[in-house]
Amino acid sequence: MTTPALRPAASVPLAGPPNAHLVKIRDLIYQVAGIFQPDNKLRFLEDRCQRRMKEVGVATFRDYYDCLTVKPIRQAELVSLLNEITIGETCFFRNQAQLEALRKIVLPKVLEAKGKLPLRHLRLWSAGCSTGEEPYTLSMILLEESVGLLKGWTFEILATDLNERSLVHCKQGAYGDYSTRNLTPFYQQKYFVPAGNQLQVSPRLKECVNFSRVNLFDDARVAFMKSMDIIFCCNVLIYFDVVSKRRVIQHFYNNLLPHGYLFLGHSESLYGICDDFRLVHFPSATGYVKAERQIAKR
Amino acid sequence: MPTTTAKEFLLANLNKIEQIPSIPAVVAPLLHYLEQPIDQLDVQKVVDLLAQDKSLTAQALHLANSPLFGHWKKIDSLKGTVVALGFQRLREIVVSCSVVKLIPLGTTQLDPVVFWEHSLGCALICRHFARKINFPQPEKAYLGGLLHDLGIIVNFWIIPKEFGTTFETARNEQIPLHEAELRVFGMTHCDSGRILAERWDLTPDLVNVVTYHHDPAAAPDHKSLVALVNLSDLLCRIGGIGHGYSEMRQVSLLDEPAFSVLIQECPALKQFDWARFTFELEGYLDEVRSLVRHLYGTA
């Protein structure tokens, strides 16, 4: 059963000009966390702010803006607000445009870059995999391509998270309606088995993903994640301060092979964080490549 | 079809350009009047000129009340529009209403709603983009974006069968339309667009946008405006308001020739937040679709 609080953001037009402090909150979130709410999602942001405002006991957006900027609770409150904004987003096949770009554009480019190498093997990393929907989704896509584009190639998906309970959930691999809402009957039947009122990931799918606990602040551990072709790190870096974010991004840069790709959340940006990555556009999606590779191409 | 045949065919059928519905008679005089220095402009003169076309006036008022044209307080007169929004915005509104019905509903080769969503979306992005990078001539950015694909309208009316074939090729291969046109026709909608732009007596900068928006470096003049429209057009097509299909490719905007052209005029582009700009586009889509549906009376 769908939990109303968890429904993804809908585009609802505003009845009048946006509240100036709501816009300031939107801009603050972008500046500090790197996640952007476009104008057609301001109603959603307004709703989420109002939930938090009730919790902290303030009545106006202006006062709530102070909670996020000058009051002692500001850091904790920003985390709470980010949780409200991103809650309910994790599910299988969450970002269809991003996955379409992976399948039709990115994978062919990566294969072309690696084509002359003797080892025909791909490494993908789901950094901050939460309850596992993302790495299992990536597995399904690569398994589907294994008879076509990826014929003759092997792959591994490394999925890491800080939260032990999330990792237990990943390894168990049982998911309810909400999480599986984007699964077509094709994928449900091929990669899942019914388990009561849930769907259980099939053994074939499970064996493609290697789950482990990694703290992205642990430099030595993160540096170990070498030779990656593609890294997904969606809605994780938004919780990091600028210094930490820069450090993690620098690690990702070193983790990735020269042709590598970095994917973030749908409305997440690296602007102001790192010039070593260059933004690239796909149909209705964005990603990042190593900047020096773009320069070398000119 | 040999690459020169379509070009020759188009040139030979130029008389069919008469078939293209005309834009309201007030538009050309209005555009030329508004080229004058602002202190020489008379509000009442503009209002009286436009008031001659009641249908246009009604459509214009609807657009004037859209948040995309920047105003939340209700406007119920042309004079109110000029006073509240200024001449530039009025010009944008009038031209938008004028061109939108050039393609009738119910055609098979070209979906007018898709076409105008793209053109109106591009217009808004051009305006937004120009403001963000301190572009020296922002007042033409909107019109450049709105009118850049006039050539597609020409091809639709004059060579509909060939146009349909090219469009299907582009859609099936998921490539840019102008690349399909070059392959099938040996020319692009830029060439056809120039003919119509000159016929409508558009100002030289807009003629250049129509003619060179896929090759800004080749523009003899107004290069930076043409480059601005090129990048905005690209962002639209890759961002979901293109020609009704996805161009399945990776785009690196900093590697586009138009970027090199535009950055010479607008150094602010060096620090431009492309990611945020891309996300902001999403905010326009719903309103663009709503506006176009209204203009076609299908809301």
Coordinates of C-alpha atoms in Angstrom, one line a residue:
Chain A
M1 CA 0.0 0.0 0.0
T2 CA 1.4 3.4 -0.9
T3 CA 2.3 5.5 2.0
P4 CA 1.2 9.1 1.1
A5 CA 4.1 10.7 2.9
L6 CA 6.5 8.8 0.7
R7 CA 5.1 9.8 -2.7
P8 CA 7.6 11.4 -5.0
A9 CA 7.4 15.1 -5.6
A10 CA 4.6 16.1 -8.0
S11 CA 4.7 19.2 -10.1
V12 CA 2.0 21.5 -8.7
P13 CA 1.8 25.1 -9.8
L14 CA 2.0 27.8 -7.3
A15 CA -1.0 30.0 -6.8
G16 CA 1.0 33.2 -6.6
P17 CA 4.6 34.4 -6.6
P18 CA 6.9 32.2 -4.6
N19 CA 7.5 33.2 -1.0
A20 CA 10.8 35.0 -1.0
H21 CA 12.1 33.1 2.0
L22 CA 11.1 29.8 0.5
V23 CA 13.3 30.8 -2.5
K24 CA 16.1 31.6 -0.1
I25 CA 15.7 28.2 1.5
R26 CA 15.8 26.6 -2.0
D27 CA 19.0 28.5 -2.8
L28 CA 20.5 27.7 0.6
I29 CA 19.9 24.0 0.1
Y30 CA 21.6 24.2 -3.3
Q31 CA 24.5 26.1 -2.0
V32 CA 25.2 23.9 1.0
A33 CA 24.0 20.5 -0.2
G34 CA 24.1 20.7 -4.0
I35 CA 20.5 19.6 -4.6
F36 CA 18.1 21.9 -6.5
Q37 CA 14.3 22.2 -6.5
P38 CA 13.2 23.8 -9.7
D39 CA 10.2 26.3 -9.6
N40 CA 7.7 23.6 -10.4
K41 CA 8.8 21.7 -7.3
L42 CA 8.6 24.7 -4.9
R43 CA 5.2 23.5 -3.7
F44 CA 6.8 20.2 -2.7
L45 CA 9.6 22.1 -0.9
E46 CA 7.1 24.2 0.8
D47 CA 5.2 21.1 2.1
R48 CA 8.4 19.5 3.4
C49 CA 9.5 22.8 5.1
Q50 CA 6.2 23.1 6.7
R51 CA 6.5 19.6 8.2
R52 CA 9.8 20.6 9.7
M53 CA 8.5 23.9 10.9
K54 CA 5.8 22.1 12.8
E55 CA 8.5 19.9 14.4
V56 CA 10.8 22.7 15.4
G57 CA 7.9 25.0 16.4
V58 CA 8.3 28.0 14.0
A59 CA 5.5 29.6 12.0
T60 CA 7.1 31.4 9.1
F61 CA 9.6 30.6 6.4
R62 CA 11.6 33.5 7.5
D63 CA 12.0 31.9 11.0
Y64 CA 12.6 28.5 9.5
Y65 CA 15.4 30.1 7.3
D66 CA 17.0 31.3 10.6
C67 CA 16.8 27.7 11.9
L68 CA 18.8 26.6 8.9
T69 CA 21.4 29.4 9.0
V70 CA 22.0 31.0 12.4
K71 CA 20.4 28.9 15.1
P72 CA 22.5 26.3 17.0
I73 CA 20.3 23.5 15.5
R74 CA 21.1 24.5 11.9
Q75 CA 23.3 21.6 11.0
A76 CA 21.0 19.0 12.4
E77 CA 18.0 20.8 10.9
L78 CA 19.5 20.8 7.5
V79 CA 20.0 17.1 7.7
S80 CA 16.4 16.6 8.8
L81 CA 15.1 18.8 5.9
L82 CA 17.3 16.9 3.4
N83 CA 15.8 13.6 4.7
E84 CA 12.3 15.0 4.2
I85 CA 13.2 16.1 0.6
T86 CA 14.7 12.7 -0.4
I87 CA 12.5 10.3 1.6
G88 CA 10.7 7.7 -0.5
E89 CA 12.9 8.3 -3.5
T90 CA 14.8 5.0 -3.3
C91 CA 13.2 2.4 -5.5
F92 CA 14.1 0.1 -8.4
F93 CA 14.6 1.9 -11.7
R94 CA 14.4 5.2 -9.9
N95 CA 15.8 7.5 -12.6
Q96 CA 14.7 6.2 -15.9
A97 CA 16.5 8.8 -18.0
Q98 CA 19.8 8.2 -16.3
L99 CA 19.5 4.4 -16.8
E100 CA 18.5 4.8 -20.4
A101 CA 21.7 7.0 -20.9
L102 CA 23.7 4.3 -19.1
R103 CA 22.4 1.6 -21.4
K104 CA 22.4 3.3 -24.8
I105 CA 25.2 5.8 -24.5
V106 CA 27.6 5.3 -21.6
L107 CA 28.0 1.5 -21.8
P108 CA 28.8 1.6 -25.5
K109 CA 31.4 4.4 -24.9
V110 CA 33.0 2.6 -22.0
L111 CA 33.2 -0.6 -24.1
E112 CA 34.7 1.3 -27.0
A113 CA 37.4 2.8 -24.6
K114 CA 38.2 -0.6 -23.2
G115 CA 37.8 -2.6 -26.4
K116 CA 41.5 -3.0 -27.1
L117 CA 42.4 -4.2 -23.7
P118 CA 42.8 -7.9 -23.0
L119 CA 40.6 -8.0 -19.9
R120 CA 36.9 -7.5 -20.9
H121 CA 35.6 -6.7 -17.5
L122 CA 33.5 -3.9 -16.1
R123 CA 33.5 -2.5 -12.6
L124 CA 30.6 -0.4 -11.3
W125 CA 30.3 1.0 -7.8
S126 CA 27.1 2.0 -6.1
A127 CA 28.5 4.3 -3.4
G128 CA 25.9 4.8 -0.7
C129 CA 23.6 2.0 -1.9
S130 CA 21.1 2.3 0.9
T131 CA 18.7 -0.7 0.9
G132 CA 20.1 -2.1 -2.4
E133 CA 17.6 -1.1 -5.1
E134 CA 20.2 0.9 -7.1
P135 CA 22.8 -1.9 -7.4
Y136 CA 20.2 -4.5 -8.1
T137 CA 18.8 -2.3 -10.8
L138 CA 22.2 -1.8 -12.4
S139 CA 22.6 -5.6 -12.3
M140 CA 19.4 -6.2 -14.1
I141 CA 20.4 -3.8 -16.8
L142 CA 23.8 -5.3 -17.3
L143 CA 22.4 -8.8 -17.3
E144 CA 19.9 -7.8 -20.0
E145 CA 22.8 -6.5 -22.1
S146 CA 24.9 -9.6 -21.5
V147 CA 23.4 -11.3 -24.6
G148 CA 23.9 -8.2 -26.8
L149 CA 26.2 -5.3 -26.1
L150 CA 28.0 -7.1 -23.2
K151 CA 28.5 -10.4 -24.9
G152 CA 31.9 -11.7 -24.0
W153 CA 32.2 -9.3 -21.1
T154 CA 32.1 -9.9 -17.4
F155 CA 31.0 -7.4 -14.8
E156 CA 30.9 -6.8 -11.1
I157 CA 28.9 -4.3 -9.1
L158 CA 30.3 -3.2 -5.8
A159 CA 27.6 -1.8 -3.5
T160 CA 28.7 0.0 -0.3
D161 CA 26.9 1.8 2.5
L162 CA 27.7 3.0 6.0
N163 CA 24.5 1.7 7.6
E164 CA 24.6 -1.9 8.8
R165 CA 20.8 -2.3 8.8
S166 CA 20.6 -1.1 5.2
L167 CA 23.2 -3.7 4.3
V168 CA 21.3 -6.5 6.0
H169 CA 18.3 -5.4 4.0
C170 CA 20.4 -5.5 0.8
K171 CA 21.6 -9.0 1.4
Q172 CA 18.2 -10.3 2.3
G173 CA 16.9 -8.7 -0.9
A174 CA 13.2 -8.6 0.0
Y175 CA 11.2 -5.6 -1.2
G176 CA 7.7 -4.3 -0.8
D177 CA 5.2 -2.5 -3.2
Y178 CA 6.6 0.9 -2.9
S179 CA 10.1 0.0 -3.6
T180 CA 9.2 -2.2 -6.6
R181 CA 6.6 0.2 -8.1
N182 CA 8.7 0.9 -11.2
L183 CA 9.4 -2.8 -12.0
T184 CA 7.7 -3.9 -15.1
P185 CA 6.1 -7.4 -15.2
F186 CA 9.1 -8.5 -17.3
Y187 CA 11.7 -7.7 -14.7
Q188 CA 9.5 -8.9 -11.8
Q189 CA 9.1 -12.3 -13.4
K190 CA 12.7 -12.6 -14.5
Y191 CA 14.6 -11.4 -11.5
F192 CA 12.3 -11.8 -8.5
V193 CA 10.3 -14.5 -6.7
P194 CA 7.2 -13.8 -4.7
A195 CA 7.7 -14.0 -1.0
G196 CA 4.5 -13.3 0.8
N197 CA 3.5 -9.8 0.0
Q198 CA 7.0 -8.9 -1.0
L199 CA 9.3 -9.7 -3.9
Q200 CA 12.5 -11.5 -3.3
V201 CA 15.6 -10.9 -5.4
S202 CA 16.6 -14.0 -7.3
P203 CA 19.9 -15.8 -6.7
R204 CA 21.0 -14.9 -10.2
L205 CA 20.6 -11.2 -9.4
K206 CA 22.2 -11.5 -6.0
E207 CA 25.4 -13.1 -7.2
C208 CA 26.1 -10.0 -9.4
V209 CA 26.4 -7.6 -6.5
N210 CA 29.0 -7.5 -3.8
F211 CA 27.8 -5.7 -0.7
S212 CA 30.2 -4.3 1.9
R213 CA 30.3 -1.6 4.6
V214 CA 32.4 1.4 3.5
N215 CA 32.4 4.8 5.2
L216 CA 33.1 7.4 2.5
F217 CA 35.1 9.4 5.1
D218 CA 37.5 6.5 5.4
D219 CA 40.2 7.6 3.0
A220 CA 42.2 4.4 3.1
R221 CA 39.1 2.3 2.5
V222 CA 37.8 4.4 -0.3
A223 CA 41.2 4.7 -2.0
F224 CA 41.0 0.9 -2.3
M225 CA 38.1 1.1 -4.7
K226 CA 40.2 1.2 -7.8
S227 CA 39.7 0.9 -11.6
M228 CA 36.1 1.8 -11.7
D229 CA 34.3 2.3 -15.0
I230 CA 31.2 3.9 -13.5
I231 CA 30.4 5.3 -10.1
F232 CA 26.8 6.0 -8.9
C233 CA 26.6 8.2 -5.8
C234 CA 23.0 9.5 -5.7
N235 CA 21.8 11.8 -2.9
V236 CA 24.6 10.9 -0.6
L237 CA 27.0 13.8 -1.0
I238 CA 24.2 16.2 -0.2
Y239 CA 24.8 15.4 3.4
F240 CA 28.5 16.2 3.3
D241 CA 30.1 19.6 4.1
V242 CA 32.1 21.2 1.3
V243 CA 35.5 20.0 2.5
S244 CA 34.3 16.4 2.9
K245 CA 32.5 16.5 -0.4
R246 CA 35.7 17.7 -2.1
R247 CA 37.7 14.9 -0.5
V248 CA 35.3 12.2 -1.6
I249 CA 35.1 13.6 -5.1
Q250 CA 38.8 13.6 -5.3
H251 CA 38.8 10.0 -4.3
F252 CA 36.2 9.2 -7.0
Y253 CA 38.4 10.9 -9.5
N254 CA 41.3 8.6 -8.6
N255 CA 39.0 5.6 -8.4
L256 CA 37.7 6.1 -11.9
L257 CA 39.5 5.0 -15.0
P258 CA 40.2 7.8 -17.6
H259 CA 37.0 7.1 -19.5
G260 CA 35.0 6.7 -16.3
Y261 CA 31.6 8.3 -15.5
L262 CA 30.2 9.6 -12.3
F263 CA 26.4 9.8 -11.8
L264 CA 24.8 11.8 -9.0
G265 CA 21.1 12.2 -8.0
H266 CA 18.7 13.7 -10.5
S267 CA 18.9 17.3 -9.3
E268 CA 22.3 17.1 -7.7
S269 CA 25.3 19.2 -8.8
L270 CA 29.0 19.4 -8.3
Y271 CA 29.2 23.1 -9.1
G272 CA 31.7 24.9 -6.9
I273 CA 33.1 21.6 -5.6
C274 CA 35.4 20.3 -8.2
D275 CA 36.8 21.4 -11.6
D276 CA 38.3 18.0 -12.3
F277 CA 35.0 16.7 -13.4
R278 CA 33.1 18.1 -16.4
L279 CA 29.3 18.0 -16.7
V280 CA 27.9 16.1 -19.7
H281 CA 24.3 16.0 -20.8
F282 CA 22.2 13.0 -21.9
P283 CA 18.5 13.0 -22.9
S284 CA 16.8 14.4 -19.7
A285 CA 19.8 13.4 -17.5
T286 CA 23.3 14.6 -16.6
G287 CA 26.6 12.9 -15.6
Y288 CA 30.2 13.8 -15.1
V289 CA 33.4 12.8 -16.9
K290 CA 37.0 13.6 -16.1
A291 CA 37.7 17.1 -17.4
E292 CA 41.2 16.3 -18.7
R293 CA 39.7 13.7 -21.0
Q294 CA 37.6 16.4 -22.6
I295 CA 40.6 18.7 -23.0
A296 CA 42.6 15.9 -24.6
K297 CA 39.8 15.3 -27.1
R298 CA 40.0 18.9 -28.5
Chain B
M1 CA 17.2 11.2 -53.6
P2 CA 20.3 12.9 -54.9
T3 CA 21.5 15.5 -52.4
T4 CA 20.9 18.4 -54.8
T5 CA 17.4 17.5 -55.9
A6 CA 15.6 18.5 -52.8
K7 CA 17.4 21.9 -52.7
E8 CA 16.6 22.6 -56.3
F9 CA 13.0 21.4 -55.7
L10 CA 12.6 23.8 -52.8
L11 CA 13.9 26.7 -54.8
A12 CA 11.7 25.8 -57.7
N13 CA 8.7 25.7 -55.4
L14 CA 9.3 29.0 -53.7
N15 CA 6.0 30.3 -55.0
K16 CA 4.3 27.9 -52.6
I17 CA 5.6 30.0 -49.8
E18 CA 2.3 32.0 -50.5
Q19 CA 0.6 29.0 -48.9
I20 CA 2.1 29.6 -45.5
P21 CA -0.5 31.4 -43.4
S22 CA 0.5 35.0 -42.8
I23 CA 1.3 36.4 -39.4
P24 CA -1.0 39.2 -38.3
A25 CA -0.4 42.4 -40.2
V26 CA 0.4 44.4 -37.1
V27 CA 3.5 42.3 -36.3
A28 CA 6.0 43.7 -38.8
P29 CA 5.1 47.3 -38.1
L30 CA 5.3 46.7 -34.4
L31 CA 8.7 45.1 -34.6
H32 CA 10.1 47.9 -36.6
Y33 CA 8.5 50.6 -34.4
L34 CA 10.0 49.0 -31.3
E35 CA 13.5 49.2 -32.9
Q36 CA 13.6 52.9 -32.1
P37 CA 15.3 54.2 -29.0
I38 CA 13.0 53.7 -26.0
D39 CA 12.6 57.4 -25.2
Q40 CA 11.0 57.9 -28.6
L41 CA 8.3 55.2 -28.0
D42 CA 4.7 56.1 -27.3
V43 CA 2.7 53.6 -25.2
Q44 CA -0.7 54.7 -26.7
K45 CA 0.6 54.3 -30.3
V46 CA 1.7 50.7 -29.5
V47 CA -1.6 49.9 -27.9
D48 CA -3.7 51.4 -30.8
L49 CA -1.7 49.4 -33.3
L50 CA -2.2 46.1 -31.5
A51 CA -5.9 46.8 -30.7
Q52 CA -6.7 46.5 -34.4
D53 CA -6.4 42.7 -34.0
K54 CA -8.8 41.7 -31.3
S55 CA -8.0 38.0 -31.4
L56 CA -4.3 38.8 -31.0
T57 CA -5.1 41.1 -28.1
A58 CA -7.1 38.4 -26.3
Q59 CA -4.3 35.9 -26.7
A60 CA -1.7 38.4 -25.7
L61 CA -3.5 39.2 -22.5
H62 CA -3.6 35.5 -21.6
L63 CA 0.2 35.2 -22.0
A64 CA 0.7 38.4 -20.1
N65 CA -0.9 36.8 -17.1
S66 CA 1.3 33.8 -17.2
P67 CA 4.1 33.6 -14.5
L68 CA 6.5 32.8 -17.4
F69 CA 6.1 36.3 -18.5
G70 CA 7.0 37.4 -15.1
H71 CA 3.9 38.9 -13.6
W72 CA 1.6 37.6 -10.9
K73 CA -0.8 40.5 -10.6
K74 CA -3.8 40.3 -13.0
I75 CA -3.4 42.4 -16.2
D76 CA -6.6 43.1 -18.1
S77 CA -5.6 45.6 -20.8
L78 CA -2.9 46.1 -23.4
K79 CA -1.9 49.3 -21.9
G80 CA -1.6 47.5 -18.5
T81 CA 0.6 45.0 -20.2
V82 CA 3.0 47.7 -21.6
V83 CA 3.0 49.6 -18.3
A84 CA 3.5 46.5 -16.1
L85 CA 5.8 44.5 -18.3
G86 CA 7.4 46.9 -20.7
F87 CA 7.8 47.1 -24.5
Q88 CA 10.2 44.2 -24.7
R89 CA 7.9 41.8 -22.9
L90 CA 5.0 43.0 -25.0
R91 CA 6.9 42.3 -28.2
E92 CA 7.7 38.8 -27.0
I93 CA 4.1 38.1 -26.2
V94 CA 2.7 39.5 -29.4
V95 CA 5.1 37.6 -31.6
S96 CA 4.5 34.4 -29.6
C97 CA 0.8 34.6 -30.2
S98 CA 1.2 35.5 -33.8
V99 CA 3.3 32.6 -35.0
V100 CA 1.8 29.8 -32.9
K101 CA -1.0 29.0 -35.3
L102 CA 1.1 28.7 -38.5
I103 CA 0.9 25.0 -38.3
P104 CA -2.7 23.6 -38.1
L105 CA -3.7 21.0 -35.6
G106 CA -4.3 17.5 -37.1
T107 CA -1.3 17.4 -39.5
T108 CA 0.6 14.1 -39.6
Q109 CA 4.1 15.2 -40.5
L110 CA 4.6 17.8 -37.8
D111 CA 2.9 18.0 -34.4
P112 CA 2.3 21.7 -33.9
V113 CA 2.0 21.4 -30.2
V114 CA 5.4 19.7 -30.0
F115 CA 6.9 22.2 -32.4
W116 CA 5.7 25.3 -30.4
E117 CA 6.6 23.7 -27.1
H118 CA 10.1 23.5 -28.4
S119 CA 10.2 27.0 -29.8
L120 CA 8.5 28.7 -26.8
G121 CA 10.7 26.6 -24.5
C122 CA 13.8 27.7 -26.4
A123 CA 12.6 31.3 -26.3
L124 CA 12.3 31.3 -22.5
I125 CA 15.6 29.6 -22.1
C126 CA 17.3 32.1 -24.3
R127 CA 15.9 34.9 -22.3
H128 CA 16.8 33.3 -19.0
F129 CA 20.3 32.4 -20.3
A130 CA 20.9 35.9 -21.6
R131 CA 20.1 37.5 -18.3
K132 CA 22.3 35.1 -16.4
I133 CA 25.4 35.7 -18.5
N134 CA 24.9 39.5 -18.9
F135 CA 24.4 39.1 -22.6
P136 CA 24.7 42.6 -24.2
Q137 CA 21.5 42.4 -26.3
P138 CA 19.1 40.4 -24.1
E139 CA 16.0 41.9 -25.8
K140 CA 16.5 39.8 -28.9
A141 CA 17.2 36.6 -27.1
Y142 CA 13.6 35.6 -26.6
L143 CA 12.6 36.3 -30.2
G144 CA 15.7 34.5 -31.5
G145 CA 14.7 31.4 -29.6
L146 CA 11.0 31.6 -30.6
L147 CA 11.7 32.0 -34.3
H148 CA 14.9 30.0 -34.9
D149 CA 13.1 27.0 -36.5
L150 CA 11.0 28.9 -39.0
G151 CA 12.6 26.8 -41.7
I152 CA 10.8 23.7 -40.4
I153 CA 7.5 25.5 -41.0
V154 CA 8.7 26.3 -44.6
N155 CA 9.6 22.7 -45.2
F156 CA 6.3 21.5 -43.8
W157 CA 4.3 23.7 -46.2
I158 CA 6.5 23.5 -49.3
I159 CA 7.9 20.0 -49.3
P160 CA 5.7 18.0 -46.9
K161 CA 6.5 14.6 -48.2
E162 CA 10.2 15.0 -48.1
F163 CA 10.0 16.8 -44.8
G164 CA 8.0 13.8 -43.4
T165 CA 10.7 11.4 -44.6
T166 CA 13.5 13.4 -43.1
F167 CA 11.7 13.7 -39.8
E168 CA 11.1 9.9 -39.7
T169 CA 14.8 9.3 -40.3
A170 CA 15.8 11.6 -37.5
R171 CA 13.3 10.1 -35.1
N172 CA 14.2 6.5 -36.0
E173 CA 17.9 7.0 -35.7
Q174 CA 17.5 9.4 -32.8
I175 CA 19.8 12.0 -34.4
P176 CA 19.4 15.8 -34.7
L177 CA 16.9 16.9 -37.3
H178 CA 19.4 19.0 -39.2
E179 CA 21.8 16.1 -39.6
A180 CA 19.0 14.0 -41.1
E181 CA 18.1 16.9 -43.4
L182 CA 21.7 17.2 -44.6
R183 CA 21.8 13.5 -45.4
V184 CA 18.4 13.4 -47.1
F185 CA 18.2 16.9 -48.6
G186 CA 21.7 18.3 -48.8
M187 CA 20.4 21.3 -47.0
T188 CA 18.8 22.1 -43.7
H189 CA 15.8 24.0 -42.3
C190 CA 18.2 26.9 -41.8
D191 CA 18.3 27.5 -45.5
S192 CA 14.6 27.4 -45.8
G193 CA 14.1 29.5 -42.8
R194 CA 16.1 32.3 -44.2
I195 CA 13.7 32.6 -47.1
L196 CA 10.7 33.1 -44.8
A197 CA 12.6 35.3 -42.3
E198 CA 13.5 37.7 -45.2
R199 CA 9.9 37.5 -46.5
W200 CA 8.5 38.6 -43.2
D201 CA 11.0 41.4 -43.1
L202 CA 12.5 40.3 -39.8
T203 CA 15.4 42.4 -38.5
P204 CA 18.9 41.3 -39.6
D205 CA 19.8 39.7 -36.3
L206 CA 16.8 37.5 -36.3
V207 CA 17.5 36.5 -40.0
N208 CA 21.0 35.5 -38.9
V209 CA 19.6 33.4 -36.0
V210 CA 17.2 31.6 -38.4
T211 CA 19.9 31.0 -41.0
Y212 CA 22.9 30.1 -38.8
H213 CA 21.7 28.7 -35.6
H214 CA 23.3 25.3 -36.4
D215 CA 26.6 26.8 -37.4
P216 CA 27.0 30.0 -35.4
A217 CA 30.7 30.5 -36.4
A218 CA 29.5 31.0 -40.0
A219 CA 27.2 33.9 -39.2
P220 CA 28.4 37.1 -40.8
D221 CA 27.1 39.2 -38.0
H222 CA 25.4 38.8 -34.6
K223 CA 27.5 35.7 -33.9
S224 CA 27.0 35.7 -30.2
L225 CA 23.2 35.9 -30.4
V226 CA 23.2 33.0 -32.9
A227 CA 25.5 31.1 -30.5
L228 CA 23.2 31.8 -27.6
V229 CA 20.2 30.4 -29.5
N230 CA 22.3 27.4 -30.6
L231 CA 23.1 26.4 -27.0
S232 CA 19.6 27.1 -25.8
D233 CA 18.2 25.0 -28.7
L234 CA 20.6 22.2 -27.7
L235 CA 19.6 22.3 -24.1
C236 CA 15.9 22.1 -25.1
R237 CA 16.4 19.1 -27.3
I238 CA 18.5 17.2 -24.8
G239 CA 16.3 18.4 -21.9
G240 CA 13.0 16.9 -23.1
I241 CA 11.4 19.7 -25.2
G242 CA 12.8 18.8 -28.6
H243 CA 11.1 17.6 -31.7
G244 CA 9.1 14.9 -30.0
Y245 CA 11.9 12.3 -29.8
S246 CA 15.2 11.9 -27.8
E247 CA 18.5 12.5 -29.5
M248 CA 20.4 9.5 -28.1
R249 CA 23.8 11.1 -27.5
Q250 CA 26.2 12.6 -25.0
V251 CA 26.6 16.4 -25.2
S252 CA 29.5 18.3 -23.7
L253 CA 28.4 21.9 -23.9
L254 CA 31.9 23.3 -23.3
D255 CA 33.1 21.5 -26.4
E256 CA 30.4 22.9 -28.6
P257 CA 31.6 25.5 -31.2
A258 CA 28.9 27.9 -30.0
F259 CA 30.4 27.9 -26.6
S260 CA 33.7 29.2 -27.9
V261 CA 31.8 31.9 -29.8
L262 CA 29.7 33.0 -26.9
I263 CA 32.4 33.1 -24.3
Q264 CA 34.2 35.8 -26.3
E265 CA 31.2 38.1 -25.8
C266 CA 30.3 36.9 -22.3
P267 CA 33.2 36.0 -20.1
A268 CA 30.7 35.3 -17.3
L269 CA 30.2 32.0 -19.1
K270 CA 33.4 30.8 -17.6
Q271 CA 31.8 30.4 -14.2
F272 CA 28.4 29.5 -15.4
D273 CA 26.5 26.9 -13.4
W274 CA 25.3 24.6 -16.2
A275 CA 24.0 22.0 -13.8
R276 CA 21.7 24.4 -12.0
F277 CA 20.6 25.9 -15.3
T278 CA 19.7 22.5 -16.6
F279 CA 17.6 21.7 -13.5
E280 CA 15.9 25.1 -13.8
L281 CA 14.7 24.2 -17.3
E282 CA 12.5 21.5 -15.7
G283 CA 10.7 24.2 -13.9
Y284 CA 9.5 25.7 -17.2
L285 CA 8.2 22.6 -18.9
D286 CA 4.8 22.4 -17.3
E287 CA 4.0 26.1 -17.9
V288 CA 5.3 26.0 -21.5
R289 CA 3.0 23.0 -22.2
S290 CA 0.1 24.7 -20.6
L291 CA 0.7 27.9 -22.6
V292 CA 0.9 26.1 -25.9
R293 CA -2.2 24.1 -25.2
H294 CA -4.1 27.3 -24.4
L295 CA -2.9 29.0 -27.6
Y296 CA -4.2 26.0 -29.6
G297 CA -7.4 26.1 -27.6
T298 CA -7.1 22.6 -26.4
A299 CA -6.6 23.4 -22.7

